[in-house]
Every structure is written in structure tokens, then in C-alpha cells.
């Protein structure tokens, strides 16, 4: 016993020695104090953390910076985004040349700051702003350390407070945001954000070299193409033109505790999330994809986009489609042309009588066209100066900018619901003379349409009343069953709410990627909030899935007939147009895999919680197999299908592939094997035979993952095994999880109750 105690003390000494080396716990990296995967450093105020991480869907390791006190993991800066560490041997340290570097296990440099300084007196420090700086320490106590490099100068896909989106007017050098290639690959993607000074500064979003979206001109307070900006961040954004030729855009928040940032997704969406402390979730303040009109030049030259109209594109007044057939088919890229020649054009054509002077038609609440030219600070001079210039096609006035005018094509005009800018478009006088007649025609048409609509509504109401049908709060069972080809006869619809598609679209911000919780083989799952404040999870059947309809019907049939505290609860469904959706209770902690395989979240799973999760899964399976009025085989039990509620209680989910057994039926065969390899029992994967034992086998894999904290498919070739099962060598004398190993795991500090 004494010898064993000495060995433990010696082991603790060795561990503490290496902990100083690579688990610093401070905010500084030096040549002697480095971080080694999975080590990290934390800013002095505890706001930010720098460390190794793996994006979802890959085992590659990167060094990044993220919010330390936020439970939802989100990285806003990545160092080695183009060169990941392929295993867990990575180290971040100061090189002999004084650079901050990332090395792999072979001591190869995968990333470097590439600045010239001295290694002996260089240090890297993570500040409470989220900025990582490399400093040359001064030997003179009276002289401050000099900053040789900072992460804020090498932006990734995110701009946090005090970062600068900049352009050098002298060299045209730009600090830009660049998207990830995909959600699992931080390398540089197709989309980028830049500040374009132009005549009046704007922010451009590029898809490669093609302009994809623009902010509209800066007026000293907001961008005119983002009307929501007034309510979202008021005076917190600042555009600075410094003496060194830099123009940069930065922002800060008066409320220090307010957390928000701007970032560009790999799909090209620019958005601003903010942290909701009450819900413990990132919510969306603003997004470029708030409407279908966000894409640059959607309606071509002299066209304008209005998301509330159908079709969304129209020609400006006084203009008509350039290519009528293409326009009618929904291809609006060719835009519109003037119906009548302007006075200047008539004079150019040699007309002896130019006729009356041109006028202007007013279009209110719009995003003004691209490439505005500053004209005058005086509003009353705008019209006069535009009329006197034959190249002036339109003008607008903003108190922060003054007079703006446009020559050539008017591109990217968008109609807003919010208050926007008023645009005055130049047209021939003949286009103004018919104004009264047009108004009269519109008035008559509105009256006639109202009468017809009223009569039609009355007869429809009478017909509905005779049939005893319900009004439009929900779909009727008959209509939903018709949508699904009569497949709902086995579904207990009395206990399900039948939702409208427009209600679910509003709840999920039109199925925005920002609300996406995850994606599987048959579609994506979105977080939503109904008008009554209730949070839901919406499973949307993928239109590209050929097998998805079968799973949709099957899931409704199975889960509408069972109810247990360890099974996810189905609230309702929607079958409208071509959409098939299932609505579940919202699980705030997502899947068990999000905790088990996350280096930060896994710390929340002590042994007592893991045991409770195992116990809950067992109870749910026992109910499905023995205690419910039906015998149900799940067939796809895995950690990602175990959801966790706010108290980390498990709920088995995703019954799309489940099978109901008859009273005497205990196994079945199928030619259509569905599920996830690595979790499937051998007889099911190879022969298509499944039973209760198939679920028990899958549960065994989940159990190993919960106890070991390792993913079944996370082993590499050096492990000489393709899965956790192979590594465990189950059923053999050389079994990996021997008693002493399990005892070690249960005695580990993070699992000790």
C-alpha cells in the first residue's frame, strides 16, 4: 500500500510538471510556456479562450478563439485554417525566430505569424477584447512592449467588436472577412466581405469575383441598404478615415455585457447574431437573407425587387421589360428599358422639337441603386442639378449624405417594408401625363376586385358552413391525408396539432440556416418560436430525398402511438404544398453527441449524469420493446438520436426507420437496410435481420461511447481498428475495457460524483 501511494504521488508530480508546460491556464504563450492539444489559455477577464478544437464532422484539429463563458461553442477566429493538425499532437509555441507557430507531432510548422522579432523576449497574449497579440518585450523597464502582430489584422469569417474592416486608399490593401469552405472546413471559402470606399463607402459581399450583395451607401450613421440597422445597433458603428490612408469600419457596444458579432456563412449569408442570456442561445438580429431580394441585381437594370409582390420583380415606372418572354418566365436579369425617349435623347436624334422637359417619378422606401455619386449637400438643388445633366438617370437625398445621383443603369433597387430612401427616377414627360387616368383605373379596379372578392368569400363561407368544416386555424385531416396519398389512416391525429406552413415558416425565420439545429439523411431540423412564445423543433423533409416520404409517414405512425418521459414528444405535423414537416418539443441541449465529443461540453457530464443518461436510454428502450401497447424496434439508435432536455435527461428521437411488430412477431427480415453503420448489429447490416437484439447491440455501442468519451468512428490507422468495437475487441480475452480500465474511468476527476 505504501509503495502504491508513493507511485501515485510520483505520478501526480509528473502530471503537474507537464501541466505547467502545456495547460498554462493563464493568458500568455512563451517559448517555455506553450500549449499542447487539448490545452488552452484564457484571457485575464475570462471572456475568451484560445485552444485546439475540431469542427463538427471532422477530426482535424485547429487552433481558434471562442467565447469562454458562452455554453454554445462558436469559434470566431482560426489560425491554421488552411493547414489542420491531422491528430492530437499539435503544439502552439514561440519559435526561435520569435514567431507564434503551430507544430505537428513531427515538429513541422503548419502555421506561423511570419514577422521578425526575437524569440528570447517574445510572448503572445490573449486580450479581453478577443485579440491575440504577439509582442516583443522591451529590456528597458521605461519602454513599453511593442506589438509585432495581432489576430485582429488577420480576419476570418467573423467581425467582433473593435475589429476593423479596412481598405488602404493608397495601396488598395484590404482587410476582409472570408467564409469557411463548409461548416466542417474552416479553410477559405467562396464568399468574402470588403469595405469599398467608392464615391460614398459601402460594404460588398463577393462570391468569388462576382458581387453578391451590397449594403448601400454609408450616411455617417447607418448603411442606407440596411433599414433594420437603425434599430439593431444605432450609434455603435463607426467609419473612420485616418491620416495614413486607411478607411475602416468598426463597432462597439455601450453595454459591455451585450454579445453580438457579424459573420459570413459558407453559403454566403451575412448575419448578426446576439446572445440571449434568458434562452442561453444565439438569436438573429439581422440577416442579408431576410427576403428573396437580397441577391445583387436580382431584377436587372431599371427593375426593382419587392419581396411582398408576386412576381417579386417589376420595372420602374416609365420602363418596360427588355425581353418580354424571358421576363414572363421569371428570368429578370436583362432588366427593363425606357418606354419613351428622354428630352436629351430626342435632341441627339435631331428632333427639331424636343418637347416638354423630363420629370421624375417617386419611389419611396427603397434601397438606392449601386454606384451613387455625391452631388450637393443642399436638398433643394437636387432636382435642378439632375435635370441640367443629361447623364443623370435618378437622384435621392439623405440628410447624412446630401444629394446623390446616378448615371447609366439603375441596378439593385429594392423596395423595403421598413422606412428607406426616396428615389426620384427620371422619365419622359409623356410618362407623367397619364398619371390621373392611371389612378382612376386603379381605383375602379380596386373597387371591382373588392366586390368580387366579397361575393366569393360569402359563397365559400356558406359552402363551408354546410359541410361543417373548420376554419383556417388548422389543416383538416382530409386535406392532409389527401396530400399524403391517404397514408394517415394509421396515425392518431386527434392528439396532434396540424400546423400551417406559413406559421412554421414565420416561426423559423423562413427556415433560415441560422436556426438550423442539424441535418440528417431525410432532411434538416430547425429551431422555431411560435406566436405564443412556445419553442419547437421542426423536422423538414428534404425534397431531394427519394425515401423521405416513407420515413415521414412511418415516424408519425409510430410516435403518435407512444408516450414516455424518455421518448421525444411529437407535437404535430404539416403537409401543405410540397412540404412535409414534423413538429417536436424543443430540446435545448441538442444531441448527446454534442456533449460527449466536445472538449468543453464533455466536462459537464460527470459520472452521475452519465449514469442517469444510460438509465434513461434503458428505460426508453424497455418501454419500446416491452411496456408499450406496441412492440417497436427503433433500428437507428445512436448518440446523435439521443436528445437532452434542459436538465440533461435523455429522449430517444428519430423514429423514421422504426418498425412496429405484431403480438407474436419477434424478428423480421428486410432487403432495405436502414440505419448507421458502426451502430448496426452484424446480422442486420449483412443479412437484413432485425429484432430487439438489434437495438440492444446499438445501445451497447452507445454505452461504450458514453463511458469512454470516444466516438465509434474516431479511431485512425495507428489504432489498427476502424471502430470503438474493434478497439474494445468485445468477446475476446484481450478485451480493451477490462475492469481496471473501467475503474480508472470511473475514478477520473471529471466523472467522480
XYZ file of C-alpha atoms in Angstrom, residues 34-681:
648
model
C 3.373 26.564 -24.762
C 0.002 24.904 -25.251
C -0.339 21.348 -26.457
C -3.585 19.808 -27.642
C -6.012 19.835 -25.803
C -4.515 22.677 -23.720
C -5.679 26.289 -23.889
C -5.199 29.777 -22.470
C -7.886 32.183 -21.224
C -7.903 35.987 -21.338
C -7.338 37.693 -17.979
C -11.012 38.554 -17.517
C -12.134 35.063 -18.531
C -14.048 36.287 -21.601
C -12.171 34.458 -24.376
C -10.316 31.171 -24.790
C -7.600 30.148 -27.285
C -7.165 26.438 -27.838
C -7.443 23.391 -30.073
C -10.811 22.302 -31.464
C -12.401 20.157 -34.181
C -15.403 21.398 -36.211
C -18.440 19.129 -36.367
C -17.977 16.393 -38.940
C -14.168 16.172 -38.883
C -11.369 15.025 -36.583
C -8.907 17.611 -37.941
C -7.532 19.897 -35.235
C -7.349 23.673 -35.458
C -6.321 26.474 -33.108
C -9.071 29.033 -32.634
C -10.515 31.684 -30.334
C -14.032 31.478 -28.887
C -16.217 32.971 -26.147
C -15.222 31.261 -22.915
C -18.355 31.917 -20.862
C -20.920 31.011 -23.527
C -22.200 27.396 -23.349
C -22.901 27.291 -27.112
C -19.500 26.738 -28.746
C -18.703 29.144 -31.600
C -15.238 29.924 -32.984
C -14.707 33.397 -34.455
C -11.003 33.197 -35.386
C -8.918 30.289 -36.682
C -5.133 30.363 -37.022
C -4.275 27.329 -39.158
C -7.447 27.325 -41.240
C -5.610 26.070 -44.357
C -3.343 23.528 -42.591
C -5.025 21.467 -39.874
C -3.211 19.157 -37.475
C -4.293 15.663 -38.505
C -4.119 14.213 -34.989
C -3.929 15.374 -31.365
C -0.163 16.036 -31.377
C -0.406 19.778 -32.121
C 1.553 22.414 -30.207
C 1.354 26.229 -30.281
C 4.539 27.938 -29.117
C 7.073 30.717 -29.791
C 9.793 29.748 -32.285
C 13.487 30.624 -32.047
C 12.829 33.429 -34.543
C 10.177 34.905 -32.263
C 7.155 33.856 -34.314
C 3.995 32.326 -32.919
C 3.817 28.913 -34.625
C 1.724 25.741 -34.705
C 3.673 22.475 -34.953
C 2.508 18.924 -35.573
C 3.944 15.822 -33.910
C 6.841 15.788 -36.395
C 7.764 19.378 -35.434
C 6.697 20.620 -38.862
C 5.481 24.242 -38.952
C 1.838 24.268 -40.075
C 1.216 27.955 -39.379
C 3.300 30.989 -38.418
C 2.832 34.715 -37.801
C 5.811 35.338 -40.150
C 7.106 38.508 -38.504
C 10.633 39.376 -37.489
C 11.321 39.582 -33.753
C 13.496 37.917 -31.107
C 12.450 34.549 -29.741
C 14.066 35.104 -26.371
C 11.893 38.062 -25.461
C 8.733 37.413 -27.499
C 5.392 36.498 -25.995
C 1.824 36.037 -27.236
C -1.094 37.238 -25.131
C -4.858 36.786 -25.436
C -6.614 40.041 -24.523
C -10.106 40.511 -23.119
C -11.136 42.036 -26.463
C -10.583 38.625 -28.101
C -7.433 39.899 -29.836
C -4.347 37.649 -29.805
C -1.193 39.784 -29.941
C 2.495 38.926 -30.409
C 4.753 41.304 -28.507
C 8.453 41.982 -28.340
C 9.234 42.510 -24.686
C 11.385 45.542 -24.020
C 14.540 45.104 -21.947
C 14.138 48.694 -20.792
C 11.588 48.978 -17.985
C 10.675 52.504 -19.065
C 9.809 51.406 -22.610
C 6.525 49.656 -23.449
C 6.434 46.313 -25.228
C 5.912 46.634 -28.993
C 3.196 44.708 -30.828
C 4.603 42.873 -33.862
C 1.410 41.055 -34.902
C -2.257 40.742 -33.897
C -5.073 38.396 -34.868
C -7.435 41.345 -35.460
C -5.333 42.107 -38.567
C -5.930 38.603 -39.980
C -9.713 38.335 -40.014
C -11.517 35.070 -40.716
C -15.290 34.806 -41.195
C -16.286 36.894 -38.166
C -16.029 40.536 -37.107
C -16.340 41.043 -33.368
C -16.392 44.385 -31.546
C -13.304 46.585 -32.139
C -12.145 44.573 -35.193
C -11.529 46.762 -38.255
C -12.868 46.047 -41.739
C -10.478 48.283 -43.664
C -9.177 49.451 -47.048
C -5.959 51.368 -47.731
C -6.789 54.063 -50.282
C -3.132 54.382 -51.305
C -2.238 50.704 -51.792
C -5.767 49.231 -52.173
C -4.797 46.684 -49.494
C -7.930 45.331 -47.794
C -8.804 43.632 -44.507
C -11.674 41.310 -45.457
C -13.878 38.647 -43.929
C -13.706 35.290 -45.720
C -16.201 32.474 -45.241
C -15.364 28.902 -44.304
C -15.387 26.450 -47.204
C -18.058 24.415 -45.375
C -19.377 24.112 -41.799
C -16.758 21.397 -41.174
C -13.894 23.033 -43.101
C -12.513 26.419 -41.908
C -10.318 26.889 -44.996
C -11.084 29.939 -47.152
C -14.412 29.591 -48.949
C -16.059 31.340 -51.883
C -17.553 34.348 -50.083
C -15.827 37.463 -48.758
C -16.780 40.820 -47.228
C -14.903 44.030 -48.062
C -15.227 47.759 -47.448
C -15.403 49.633 -50.766
C -14.713 53.401 -50.429
C -16.180 54.332 -53.875
C -17.649 57.853 -54.002
C -19.688 57.011 -50.911
C -18.430 53.988 -48.882
C -20.331 50.696 -49.000
C -19.789 47.116 -47.813
C -19.721 44.480 -50.563
C -20.274 40.728 -50.239
C -18.496 38.821 -53.011
C -18.980 35.323 -54.405
C -15.504 34.863 -55.817
C -15.115 37.949 -58.012
C -18.867 38.435 -58.537
C -20.753 40.997 -56.465
C -23.359 39.068 -54.451
C -24.834 41.654 -52.046
C -24.236 45.281 -51.073
C -25.049 47.359 -48.016
C -25.980 50.597 -49.749
C -24.157 53.922 -49.108
C -22.921 54.922 -45.633
C -24.589 58.079 -44.293
C -22.439 58.550 -41.202
C -24.762 56.528 -39.010
C -26.185 53.585 -40.962
C -25.963 51.918 -44.361
C -28.942 53.002 -46.462
C -29.469 49.452 -47.763
C -29.965 48.073 -44.231
C -33.049 49.817 -42.809
C -33.029 47.493 -39.764
C -29.644 48.946 -38.803
C -31.304 51.908 -37.076
C -32.954 49.624 -34.545
C -30.235 46.995 -34.332
C -27.076 48.841 -33.455
C -27.864 52.592 -33.566
C -24.657 54.618 -32.998
C -22.309 51.733 -32.316
C -20.852 51.549 -35.840
C -18.093 53.980 -36.832
C -16.465 54.690 -40.200
C -13.017 56.270 -39.830
C -10.766 57.869 -42.460
C -7.333 58.151 -40.821
C -4.228 60.120 -41.801
C -2.367 57.047 -43.080
C -4.817 56.494 -45.924
C -6.907 53.805 -44.222
C -10.681 53.802 -44.232
C -12.011 51.325 -41.711
C -15.308 50.234 -40.247
C -15.515 49.184 -36.608
C -18.140 48.949 -33.889
C -18.511 48.683 -30.134
C -21.342 48.346 -27.642
C -22.197 50.748 -24.854
C -23.407 47.768 -22.808
C -20.282 45.681 -22.138
C -22.285 42.540 -21.363
C -24.036 42.679 -24.776
C -22.544 39.982 -27.015
C -23.007 40.228 -30.761
C -20.940 39.826 -33.902
C -21.140 39.795 -37.699
C -20.122 36.801 -39.752
C -20.461 35.360 -43.231
C -21.579 31.736 -43.571
C -20.119 29.265 -46.024
C -23.362 29.595 -48.056
C -22.913 33.372 -48.444
C -25.342 34.583 -45.786
C -24.157 37.596 -43.779
C -25.844 37.863 -40.404
C -25.636 39.354 -36.928
C -26.423 37.025 -34.010
C -26.691 38.238 -30.425
C -26.533 36.228 -27.210
C -29.893 35.810 -25.466
C -28.976 35.276 -21.816
C -32.502 34.177 -20.890
C -32.711 31.442 -23.525
C -28.958 30.679 -23.489
C -28.927 30.801 -27.286
C -27.648 32.903 -30.190
C -30.550 34.731 -31.829
C -30.531 36.617 -35.129
C -30.736 40.412 -35.050
C -30.320 40.816 -38.786
C -29.527 38.776 -41.905
C -28.972 39.520 -45.592
C -31.455 36.753 -46.396
C -34.370 38.397 -44.632
C -36.099 38.477 -48.044
C -35.770 36.980 -51.536
C -34.417 40.284 -52.867
C -31.000 40.126 -51.210
C -29.024 38.952 -54.279
C -27.359 41.830 -56.116
C -29.135 42.986 -59.289
C -31.963 40.466 -58.898
C -34.237 42.343 -61.308
C -31.628 43.684 -63.729
C -31.152 47.319 -64.887
C -34.099 49.653 -64.178
C -36.005 46.871 -62.415
C -36.816 46.821 -58.713
C -37.443 43.973 -56.298
C -40.328 43.796 -53.827
C -40.400 40.601 -51.744
C -44.087 41.102 -50.930
C -45.126 41.027 -54.593
C -45.564 38.050 -56.879
C -43.563 38.021 -59.024
C -41.002 39.882 -56.940
C -39.554 41.851 -59.883
C -41.172 44.842 -61.600
C -39.981 47.545 -63.967
C -39.607 51.073 -62.661
C -42.454 53.334 -63.732
C -41.818 54.598 -67.258
C -39.927 51.388 -68.151
C -40.886 48.032 -69.649
C -39.199 44.594 -69.838
C -36.322 44.466 -72.298
C -37.010 40.807 -73.133
C -40.705 40.170 -72.545
C -40.651 36.367 -72.933
C -37.727 35.886 -70.557
C -39.297 38.274 -68.067
C -42.577 36.332 -68.109
C -40.642 33.104 -67.395
C -39.051 34.623 -64.294
C -35.662 35.429 -65.827
C -35.290 39.107 -64.933
C -31.541 39.548 -65.473
C -31.972 41.511 -68.736
C -33.931 44.177 -66.843
C -36.015 46.962 -68.340
C -35.775 49.780 -70.889
C -37.435 53.214 -71.148
C -40.802 53.365 -72.856
C -40.240 56.905 -74.179
C -37.093 58.818 -75.112
C -35.881 61.469 -72.692
C -35.567 65.061 -73.866
C -31.780 64.811 -74.239
C -32.118 61.667 -76.353
C -34.694 63.321 -78.609
C -32.310 66.245 -79.200
C -29.480 63.828 -80.021
C -31.702 62.171 -82.615
C -32.039 65.511 -84.430
C -35.605 66.283 -83.410
C -36.379 69.960 -84.047
C -38.932 69.908 -81.260
C -37.597 68.326 -78.132
C -40.954 68.801 -76.453
C -41.592 69.284 -72.771
C -38.818 68.762 -70.268
C -38.458 65.491 -68.414
C -39.887 64.857 -64.981
C -39.358 62.462 -62.098
C -41.414 59.619 -60.662
C -41.082 58.982 -56.951
C -40.350 55.563 -55.451
C -40.468 55.580 -51.650
C -38.759 53.344 -49.071
C -36.155 51.770 -51.326
C -32.571 50.617 -51.325
C -30.921 53.078 -53.692
C -29.014 51.775 -56.762
C -25.329 50.926 -56.863
C -22.516 53.432 -57.573
C -24.031 56.599 -56.145
C -22.242 59.879 -56.949
C -22.276 62.747 -54.452
C -23.882 65.834 -55.956
C -24.620 68.553 -53.394
C -25.330 68.985 -49.677
C -28.486 71.013 -50.418
C -31.785 69.171 -50.902
C -33.450 71.923 -52.932
C -30.650 71.773 -55.529
C -31.015 68.029 -56.268
C -33.808 68.167 -58.848
C -32.415 71.188 -60.664
C -28.880 69.810 -60.943
C -30.087 66.390 -62.102
C -32.317 67.890 -64.828
C -29.448 70.013 -66.118
C -27.234 66.927 -66.508
C -28.253 64.655 -69.403
C -26.398 61.696 -67.851
C -28.397 61.906 -64.595
C -30.866 58.992 -64.517
C -32.082 59.431 -60.931
C -31.391 61.272 -57.698
C -32.047 60.883 -53.985
C -31.434 62.880 -50.836
C -30.338 61.720 -47.396
C -29.633 64.096 -44.519
C -26.391 62.286 -43.674
C -25.080 62.191 -47.249
C -26.704 65.057 -49.112
C -27.694 64.794 -52.775
C -26.801 61.614 -54.652
C -27.298 60.963 -58.337
C -26.844 58.034 -60.699
C -25.796 57.883 -64.327
C -26.188 54.874 -66.578
C -28.168 51.815 -65.491
C -30.016 51.767 -62.170
C -29.111 48.382 -60.664
C -30.099 46.721 -57.381
C -33.135 48.797 -56.423
C -35.123 47.120 -53.667
C -38.449 48.034 -52.032
C -38.417 47.918 -48.220
C -41.080 47.300 -45.613
C -39.017 49.469 -43.273
C -38.587 53.189 -43.957
C -35.966 53.608 -46.649
C -34.753 56.298 -49.023
C -36.965 58.070 -51.578
C -35.632 57.661 -55.123
C -36.607 60.049 -57.946
C -36.311 58.358 -61.344
C -36.068 60.471 -64.499
C -38.727 59.768 -67.150
C -40.062 61.460 -70.279
C -42.882 63.951 -69.725
C -45.303 61.716 -71.621
C -44.975 59.159 -68.822
C -46.250 61.731 -66.323
C -49.338 62.950 -68.232
C -51.306 59.753 -67.772
C -50.971 59.852 -64.012
C -54.603 60.849 -63.290
C -56.024 58.314 -65.737
C -53.863 55.619 -64.207
C -55.045 56.473 -60.712
C -58.676 56.355 -61.828
C -58.186 52.957 -63.460
C -56.508 51.620 -60.338
C -59.306 52.957 -58.116
C -62.013 51.337 -60.285
C -60.080 48.065 -60.419
C -59.723 48.013 -56.634
C -63.474 48.571 -56.141
C -64.422 45.839 -58.646
C -61.911 43.400 -57.163
C -63.227 44.099 -53.652
C -66.825 43.390 -54.702
C -65.874 40.145 -56.463
C -63.773 39.052 -53.503
C -66.628 39.770 -51.060
C -69.140 37.762 -53.108
C -66.709 34.876 -53.464
C -65.944 34.900 -49.748
C -69.664 34.816 -48.872
C -70.371 31.756 -51.056
C -67.249 29.986 -49.797
C -68.384 30.597 -46.211
C -71.860 29.239 -46.961
C -70.395 26.111 -48.531
C -68.027 25.588 -45.639
C -70.874 26.049 -43.161
C -72.998 23.383 -44.869
C -70.163 20.868 -44.788
C -69.444 21.652 -41.133
C -65.794 22.235 -41.919
C -63.419 24.044 -39.596
C -61.954 27.450 -40.374
C -58.322 28.163 -41.260
C -56.578 27.705 -37.945
C -55.505 24.148 -38.856
C -55.495 21.837 -41.851
C -58.340 19.354 -41.915
C -57.457 15.707 -41.608
C -58.957 15.086 -45.031
C -56.793 17.665 -46.792
C -53.619 16.476 -45.073
C -54.416 12.856 -45.857
C -55.042 13.800 -49.474
C -51.595 15.436 -49.593
C -50.017 12.204 -48.362
C -51.978 9.874 -50.570
C -54.292 8.527 -47.856
C -51.383 7.407 -45.681
C -52.610 8.981 -42.429
C -55.257 6.390 -41.637
C -52.990 4.728 -39.048
C -51.898 7.978 -37.415
C -53.579 9.228 -34.226
C -54.277 12.753 -35.479
C -56.589 13.570 -32.574
C -53.564 14.132 -30.328
C -51.557 16.064 -32.951
C -51.808 19.715 -33.947
C -51.981 20.241 -37.702
C -49.901 23.364 -38.340
C -49.961 25.750 -41.294
C -46.859 26.094 -43.431
C -46.853 29.897 -43.132
C -46.983 29.572 -39.340
C -43.904 27.320 -39.309
C -42.061 29.500 -41.835
C -42.585 32.521 -39.587
C -41.511 30.570 -36.500
C -38.208 29.510 -38.113
C -37.427 32.797 -39.926
C -38.324 31.140 -43.237
C -36.215 28.062 -42.376
C -33.095 30.178 -42.014
C -29.732 28.423 -41.755
C -29.178 30.424 -38.587
C -31.977 28.385 -36.956
C -30.759 25.035 -38.261
C -30.095 22.574 -35.417
C -28.827 19.720 -37.569
C -29.289 17.753 -40.765
C -29.814 14.069 -41.484
C -30.374 11.826 -44.467
C -34.034 12.767 -44.854
C -33.896 16.492 -44.109
C -32.958 19.249 -41.676
C -34.202 20.191 -38.201
C -34.843 23.863 -37.353
C -35.392 25.722 -34.113
C -38.538 27.844 -34.064
C -40.708 30.007 -31.840
C -44.486 30.145 -32.288
C -46.505 33.337 -31.839
C -47.483 32.203 -28.325
C -43.787 32.048 -27.379
C -43.550 28.248 -27.347
C -40.261 26.909 -28.727
C -40.372 23.987 -31.134
C -38.102 21.845 -33.281
C -39.266 21.496 -36.901
C -38.103 18.496 -38.931
C -38.378 19.389 -42.621
C -38.452 16.563 -45.157
C -35.825 17.087 -47.844
C -37.277 17.430 -51.327
C -34.205 15.642 -52.685
C -34.826 12.563 -50.544
C -36.499 9.803 -52.511
C -37.133 7.719 -49.398
C -38.069 10.558 -47.068
C -41.872 10.372 -47.512
C -41.934 6.785 -46.262
C -39.961 7.777 -43.165
C -42.224 10.792 -42.630
C -45.388 8.654 -42.561
C -43.668 5.955 -40.509
C -42.447 8.413 -37.887
C -45.923 9.903 -37.452
C -47.474 6.432 -37.214
C -45.002 5.207 -34.593
C -44.558 8.183 -32.328
C -48.225 9.212 -32.320
C -48.950 5.890 -30.582
C -46.315 6.018 -27.832
C -45.630 8.343 -24.912
C -42.807 8.102 -22.369
C -40.589 10.539 -20.470
C -37.514 9.198 -22.294
C -39.002 9.475 -25.794
C -39.139 12.767 -27.667
C -42.671 14.151 -27.906
C -44.301 14.823 -31.284
C -46.491 17.939 -31.108
C -47.883 17.980 -34.625
C -47.256 17.899 -38.343
C -47.757 19.851 -41.551
C -48.485 18.602 -45.058
C -49.022 21.570 -47.353
C -47.986 22.271 -50.937
C -44.878 20.098 -51.420
C -43.736 20.412 -47.804
C -43.807 17.627 -45.197
C -42.879 18.721 -41.664
C -42.911 17.196 -38.174
C -43.047 19.428 -35.104
C -41.407 18.271 -31.866
C -40.868 19.709 -28.414
C -37.615 21.679 -28.394
C -34.595 20.106 -26.688
C -32.233 22.994 -25.743
C -29.137 20.824 -25.357
C -29.392 19.119 -28.770
C -27.935 15.609 -29.089
C -25.851 13.555 -26.676
C -23.035 13.532 -29.250
C -22.757 17.332 -28.961
C -21.720 16.860 -25.318
C -19.753 13.599 -25.405
C -17.388 14.555 -28.210
C -16.961 18.260 -27.464
C -13.780 19.001 -25.465
C -15.553 21.706 -23.434
C -19.097 20.387 -23.012
C -17.982 16.890 -22.001
C -16.777 18.371 -18.701
C -20.442 18.861 -17.746
C -21.027 15.105 -17.916
C -19.751 13.807 -14.580
C -20.301 10.138 -13.804
C -23.634 10.694 -12.058
C -25.041 12.448 -15.139
C -23.672 9.797 -17.495
C -25.247 7.087 -15.371
C -28.602 8.912 -15.426
C -28.373 9.217 -19.220
C -27.619 5.489 -19.564
C -30.512 4.688 -17.209
C -32.904 6.914 -19.180
C -31.975 5.318 -22.515
C -32.538 1.872 -20.983
C -35.971 2.888 -19.707
C -36.929 4.286 -23.102
C -35.834 1.113 -24.898
C -37.604 -1.097 -22.351
C -40.804 0.845 -22.970
C -40.499 0.453 -26.748
C -39.700 -3.273 -26.552
C -41.893 -4.467 -23.677
C -44.019 -1.894 -21.853
C -45.905 -0.050 -24.606
C -49.051 -1.452 -26.193
C -46.982 -1.948 -29.338
C -43.590 -3.600 -29.734
C -41.341 -1.137 -31.569
C -37.819 -1.695 -32.906
C -36.005 1.632 -33.358
C -33.299 0.403 -35.838
C -31.208 3.611 -35.694
C -30.203 4.128 -32.063
C -27.063 6.292 -31.799
C -25.780 9.209 -29.724
C -26.981 11.857 -32.202
C -30.521 10.433 -31.881
C -30.444 10.781 -28.084
C -31.602 14.338 -27.342
C -31.027 16.073 -23.994
C -33.529 18.365 -22.285
C -32.639 21.362 -20.111
C -31.742 19.038 -17.200
C -29.706 16.699 -19.448
C -32.351 13.955 -19.293
C -32.224 11.742 -22.422
C -35.018 11.458 -25.002
C -34.818 8.879 -27.790
C -35.708 10.525 -31.121
C -35.892 9.941 -34.897
C -38.407 7.133 -35.434
C -38.334 7.438 -39.220
C -36.871 3.943 -39.633
C -38.659 2.280 -36.674
C -40.700 -0.891 -37.176
C -43.846 -1.988 -35.295
C -44.020 -5.733 -34.505
C -47.197 -7.751 -34.142
C -48.137 -9.627 -30.974
C -46.237 -12.874 -31.723
C -43.622 -11.380 -34.034
C -40.126 -11.235 -32.533
C -37.923 -10.682 -35.598
C -38.174 -9.694 -39.257
C -36.126 -9.608 -42.444
C -35.779 -6.754 -44.905
C -33.982 -6.059 -48.163
C -33.900 -2.365 -47.283
C -31.294 -1.962 -44.566
C -31.502 1.490 -42.989
C -29.554 2.915 -40.088
C -25.984 3.929 -39.340
C -23.038 1.626 -39.896
C -20.977 1.252 -36.758
C -24.154 1.040 -34.671
C -25.888 -1.780 -36.597
C -25.843 -5.362 -35.372
